[in-house]
Coordinates of C-alpha atoms and ligand atoms in Angstrom, one line a residue:
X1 CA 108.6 124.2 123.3
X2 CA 104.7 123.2 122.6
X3 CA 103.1 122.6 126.3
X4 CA 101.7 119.2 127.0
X5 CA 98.5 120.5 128.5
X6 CA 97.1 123.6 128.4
X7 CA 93.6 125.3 129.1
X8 CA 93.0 128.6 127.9
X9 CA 89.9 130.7 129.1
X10 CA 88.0 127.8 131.0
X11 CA 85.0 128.2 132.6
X12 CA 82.8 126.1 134.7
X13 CA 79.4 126.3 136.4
X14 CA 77.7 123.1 138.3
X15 CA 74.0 123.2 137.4
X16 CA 71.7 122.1 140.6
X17 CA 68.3 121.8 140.9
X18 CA 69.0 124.4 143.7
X19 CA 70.7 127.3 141.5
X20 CA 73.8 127.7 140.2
X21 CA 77.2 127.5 141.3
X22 CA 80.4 129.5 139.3
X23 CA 83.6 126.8 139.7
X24 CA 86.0 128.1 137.0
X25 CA 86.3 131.9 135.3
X26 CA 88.4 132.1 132.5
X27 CA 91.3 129.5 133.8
X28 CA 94.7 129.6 131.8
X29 CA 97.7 128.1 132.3
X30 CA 100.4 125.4 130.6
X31 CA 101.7 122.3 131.7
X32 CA 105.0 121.0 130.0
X33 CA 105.8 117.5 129.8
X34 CA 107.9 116.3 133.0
X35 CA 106.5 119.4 134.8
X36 CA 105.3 119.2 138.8
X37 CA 102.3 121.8 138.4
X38 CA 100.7 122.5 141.9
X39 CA 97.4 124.6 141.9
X40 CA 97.2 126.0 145.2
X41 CA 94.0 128.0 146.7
X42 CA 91.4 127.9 149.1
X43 CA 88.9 125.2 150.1
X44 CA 86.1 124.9 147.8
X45 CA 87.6 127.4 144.8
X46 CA 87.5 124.8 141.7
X47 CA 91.0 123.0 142.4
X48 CA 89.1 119.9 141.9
X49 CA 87.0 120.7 139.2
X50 CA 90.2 121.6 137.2
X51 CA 91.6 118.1 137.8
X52 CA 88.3 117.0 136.4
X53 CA 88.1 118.6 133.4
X54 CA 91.7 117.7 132.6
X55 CA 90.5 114.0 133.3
X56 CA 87.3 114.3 131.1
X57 CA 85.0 113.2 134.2
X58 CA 83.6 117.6 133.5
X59 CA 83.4 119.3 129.8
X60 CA 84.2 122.8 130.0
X61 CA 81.8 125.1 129.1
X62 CA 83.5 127.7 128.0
X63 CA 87.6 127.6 126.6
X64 CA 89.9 125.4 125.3
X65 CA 91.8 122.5 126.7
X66 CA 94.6 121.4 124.2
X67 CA 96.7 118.0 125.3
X68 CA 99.8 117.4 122.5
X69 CA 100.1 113.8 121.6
X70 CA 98.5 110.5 123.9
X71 CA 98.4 111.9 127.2
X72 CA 97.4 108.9 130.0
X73 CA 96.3 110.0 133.2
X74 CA 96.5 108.5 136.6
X75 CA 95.0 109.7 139.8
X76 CA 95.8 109.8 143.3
X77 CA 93.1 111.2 146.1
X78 CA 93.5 112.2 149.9
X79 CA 91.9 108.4 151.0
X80 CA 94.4 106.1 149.4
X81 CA 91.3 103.9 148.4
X82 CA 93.1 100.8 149.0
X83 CA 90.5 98.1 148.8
X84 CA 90.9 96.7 152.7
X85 CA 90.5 93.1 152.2
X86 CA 93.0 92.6 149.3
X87 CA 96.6 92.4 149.8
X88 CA 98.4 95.1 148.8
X89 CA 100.1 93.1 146.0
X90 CA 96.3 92.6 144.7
X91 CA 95.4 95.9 145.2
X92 CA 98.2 97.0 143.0
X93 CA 97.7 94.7 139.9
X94 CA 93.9 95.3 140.0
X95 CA 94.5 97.9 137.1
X96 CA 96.4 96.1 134.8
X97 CA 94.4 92.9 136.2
X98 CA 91.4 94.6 134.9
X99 CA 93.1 96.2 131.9
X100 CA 94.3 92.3 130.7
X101 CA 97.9 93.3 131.0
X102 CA 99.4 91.4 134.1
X103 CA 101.8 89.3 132.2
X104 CA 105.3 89.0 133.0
X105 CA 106.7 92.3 132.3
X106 CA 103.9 94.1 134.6
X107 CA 104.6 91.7 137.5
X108 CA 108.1 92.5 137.4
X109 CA 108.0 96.3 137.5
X110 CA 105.4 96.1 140.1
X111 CA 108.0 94.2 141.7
X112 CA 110.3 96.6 141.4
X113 CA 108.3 99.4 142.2
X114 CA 107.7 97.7 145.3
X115 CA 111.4 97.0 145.8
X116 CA 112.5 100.6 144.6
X117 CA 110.0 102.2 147.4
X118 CA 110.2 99.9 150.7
X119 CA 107.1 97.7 150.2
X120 CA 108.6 94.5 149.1
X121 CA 108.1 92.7 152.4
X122 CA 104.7 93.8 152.6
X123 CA 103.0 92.7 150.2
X124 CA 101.0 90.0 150.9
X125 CA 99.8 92.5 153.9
X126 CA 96.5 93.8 154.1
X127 CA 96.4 97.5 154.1
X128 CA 95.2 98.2 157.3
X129 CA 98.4 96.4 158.6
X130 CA 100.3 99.3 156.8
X131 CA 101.2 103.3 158.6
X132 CA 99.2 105.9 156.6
X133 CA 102.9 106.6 154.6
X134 CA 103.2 103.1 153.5
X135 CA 99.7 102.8 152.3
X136 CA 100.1 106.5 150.1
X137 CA 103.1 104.9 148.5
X138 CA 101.3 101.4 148.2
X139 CA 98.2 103.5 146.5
X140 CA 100.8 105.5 144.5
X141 CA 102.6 102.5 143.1
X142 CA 98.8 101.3 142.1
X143 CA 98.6 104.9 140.3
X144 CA 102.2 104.3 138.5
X145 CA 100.6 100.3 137.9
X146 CA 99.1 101.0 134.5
X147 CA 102.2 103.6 133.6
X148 CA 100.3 106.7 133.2
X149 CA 102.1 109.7 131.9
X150 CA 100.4 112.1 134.0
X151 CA 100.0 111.7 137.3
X152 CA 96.6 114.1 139.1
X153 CA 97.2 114.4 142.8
X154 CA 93.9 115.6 144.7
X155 CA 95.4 116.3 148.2
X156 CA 96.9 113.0 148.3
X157 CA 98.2 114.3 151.7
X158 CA 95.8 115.5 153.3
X159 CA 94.4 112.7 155.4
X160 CA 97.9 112.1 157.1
X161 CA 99.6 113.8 160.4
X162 CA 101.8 116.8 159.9
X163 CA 105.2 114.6 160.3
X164 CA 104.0 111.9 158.1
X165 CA 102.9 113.9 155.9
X166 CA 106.1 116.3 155.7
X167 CA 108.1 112.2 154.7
X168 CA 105.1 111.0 152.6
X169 CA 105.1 114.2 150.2
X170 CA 109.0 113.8 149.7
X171 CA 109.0 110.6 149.3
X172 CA 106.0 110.5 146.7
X173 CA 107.6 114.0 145.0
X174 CA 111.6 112.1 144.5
X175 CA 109.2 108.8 143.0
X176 CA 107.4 111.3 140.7
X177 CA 110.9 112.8 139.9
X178 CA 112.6 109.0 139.5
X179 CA 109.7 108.0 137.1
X180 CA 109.6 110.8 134.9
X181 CA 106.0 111.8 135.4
X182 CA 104.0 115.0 134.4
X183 CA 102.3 115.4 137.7
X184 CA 99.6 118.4 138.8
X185 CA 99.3 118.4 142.2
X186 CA 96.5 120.4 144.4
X187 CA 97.1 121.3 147.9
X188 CA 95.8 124.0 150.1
X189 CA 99.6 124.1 151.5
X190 CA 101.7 126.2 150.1
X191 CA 104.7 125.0 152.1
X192 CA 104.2 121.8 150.2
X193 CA 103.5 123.1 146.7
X194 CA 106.8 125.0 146.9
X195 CA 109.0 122.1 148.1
X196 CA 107.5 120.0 145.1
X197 CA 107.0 122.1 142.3
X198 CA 108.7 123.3 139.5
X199 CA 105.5 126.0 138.9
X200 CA 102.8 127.0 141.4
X201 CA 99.2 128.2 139.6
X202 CA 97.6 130.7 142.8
X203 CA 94.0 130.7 142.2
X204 CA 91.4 133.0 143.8
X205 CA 88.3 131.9 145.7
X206 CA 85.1 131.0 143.6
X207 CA 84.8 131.4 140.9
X208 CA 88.3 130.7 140.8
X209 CA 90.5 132.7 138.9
X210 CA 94.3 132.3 138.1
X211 CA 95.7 135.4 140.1
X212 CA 99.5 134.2 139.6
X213 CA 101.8 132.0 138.0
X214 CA 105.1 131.3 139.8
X215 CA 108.0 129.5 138.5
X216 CA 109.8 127.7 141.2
X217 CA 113.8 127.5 140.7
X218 CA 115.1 126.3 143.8
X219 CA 118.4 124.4 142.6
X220 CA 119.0 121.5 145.4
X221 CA 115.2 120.4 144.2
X222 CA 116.4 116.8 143.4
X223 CA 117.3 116.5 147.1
X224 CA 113.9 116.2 148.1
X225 CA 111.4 118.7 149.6
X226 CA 112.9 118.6 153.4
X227 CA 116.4 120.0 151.1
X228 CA 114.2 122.4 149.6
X229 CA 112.6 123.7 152.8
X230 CA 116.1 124.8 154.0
X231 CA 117.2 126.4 151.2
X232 CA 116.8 130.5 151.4
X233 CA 114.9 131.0 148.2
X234 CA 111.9 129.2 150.1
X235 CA 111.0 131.5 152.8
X236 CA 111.3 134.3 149.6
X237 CA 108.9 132.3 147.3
X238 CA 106.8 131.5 150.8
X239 CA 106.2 135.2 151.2
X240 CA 105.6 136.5 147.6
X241 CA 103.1 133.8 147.6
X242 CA 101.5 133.9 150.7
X243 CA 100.9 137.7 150.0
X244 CA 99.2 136.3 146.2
X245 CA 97.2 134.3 148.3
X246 CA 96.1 137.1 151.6
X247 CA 95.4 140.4 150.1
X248 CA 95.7 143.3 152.3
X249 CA 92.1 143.9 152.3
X250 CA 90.3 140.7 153.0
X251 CA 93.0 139.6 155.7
X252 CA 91.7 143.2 157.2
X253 CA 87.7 142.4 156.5
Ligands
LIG1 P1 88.3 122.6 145.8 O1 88.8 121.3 145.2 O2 89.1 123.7 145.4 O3 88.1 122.5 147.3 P2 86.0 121.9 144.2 O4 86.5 121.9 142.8 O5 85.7 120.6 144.8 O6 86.9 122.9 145.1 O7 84.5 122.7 144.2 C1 84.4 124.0 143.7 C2 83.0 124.5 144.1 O8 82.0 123.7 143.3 C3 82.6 124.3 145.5 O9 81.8 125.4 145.9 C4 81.8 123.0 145.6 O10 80.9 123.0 146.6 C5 81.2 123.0 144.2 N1 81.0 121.6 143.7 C6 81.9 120.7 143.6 N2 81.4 119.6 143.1 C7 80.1 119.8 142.9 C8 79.0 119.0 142.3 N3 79.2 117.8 141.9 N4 77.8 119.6 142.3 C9 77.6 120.9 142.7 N5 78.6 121.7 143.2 C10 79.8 121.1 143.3
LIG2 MG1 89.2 119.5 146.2

């Protein structure tokens, strides 16, 4: 099968007044269409910069990025970037609000996407009257408003308490699942990569590199990530990739 997305060889430097600074060496990998991609690494590598140049905000200056047919891309950051003093019902239909395409048929499946993921009763609420899970699945909702394909996640998780965020990242990975999406996901976690991906990119510190690309078949995956946590293949994939991650020699530096 053709892969939806792919980048071969991509490189990236930011140019600053101050000097120079590598991002991306020679970045490769494939994306197939329905695929949960996480790129995993440490702070500050390029996992960002990737999601960039896949959205077109960076060009790459070296490589190619080759996307197979109308690819849409929606985005979801670590702040949920709910505009406070809006509803959540307006902060949902601002895209297609903007885009001219809140008729009827929009309405309703922002209706139901409300419905389908708990948030039906709150939405003439103001965000700040939401818990940090309800306002990630508010803000992904907003994502899923204008039907995107593709679905970049920038540490959507990140800003939330270990619990919440252990209930957020399975909920948000079973709506991903329910809707069908592509989705590439960065997350300095690689509990959480594992329990949500089908493939996990490891990439090196800056200039990031790809130093290895894992397949993920853990079969009770449609169960949800807390399913996934329990299952033995986890701690297995956990180690492999944890040792990716911590060479010998620099956890010994
Ligand atoms: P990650 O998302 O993996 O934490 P980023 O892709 O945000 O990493 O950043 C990679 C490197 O590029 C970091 O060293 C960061 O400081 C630098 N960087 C990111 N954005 C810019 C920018 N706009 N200008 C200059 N340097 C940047
Ligand atoms: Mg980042």
């Amino acid at each position: 099968m053709e892969p939806y997305i792919s980048l071969q060889g991509v490189s990236f430097s930011y140019h600053r007044p101050d000097g120079e600074i590598e991002a991306l060496s020679d970045i490769s990998f494939t994306v197939s269409k329905g695929e949960f991609v996480s790129l995993v690494g440490p702070s500050g590598c390029g996992k960002s910069t990737i999601l960039s140049i896949l959205a077109g905000l960076n060009a790459a200056e070296a490589g190619t990025i080759t996307i197979n047919g109308d690819v849409s891309f929606g985005y979801m950051f670590q702040q949920d970037l709910l505009l406070p003093y809006n509803t959540i019902w307006k902060n949902i239909s601002l895209g297609p609000a903007i885009h001219k395409s809140l008729n009827s048929e929009t309405k309703k499946r922002l209706e139901e996407l409300l419905y389908k993921y708990g948030l039906s009763q709150f939405k003439d609420k103001f965000p700040g009257q939401l818990s940090g899970g309800m306002r990630q699945r508010a803000a992904l909702i907003r994502t899923l408003a204008l039907n995107p394909d593709t679905l970049l996640l920038d540490e959507p998780f990140s800003a939330l308490d270990y619990q919440t965020r252990l209930l957020v990242a399975d909920d948000i990975g079973k709506i991903i699942r329910q809707e069908n999406k592509t989705a590439i996901l960065v997350t300095h976690d690689l509990s959480e990569a594992i329990s949500l991906s089908d493939k996990i990119i490891v990439l090196s510190g800056r200039p990031s590199r790809v130093v290895k690309i894992m397949d993920i078949n853990i079969p009770c995956k449609e169960k949800g990530s807390l399913a996934v946590r329990k299952h033995p293949a986890f701690g297995e994939y956990f180690q492999i990739l944890w040792k990716e991650m911590n060479p010998p020699d620099e956890r010994t530096a």
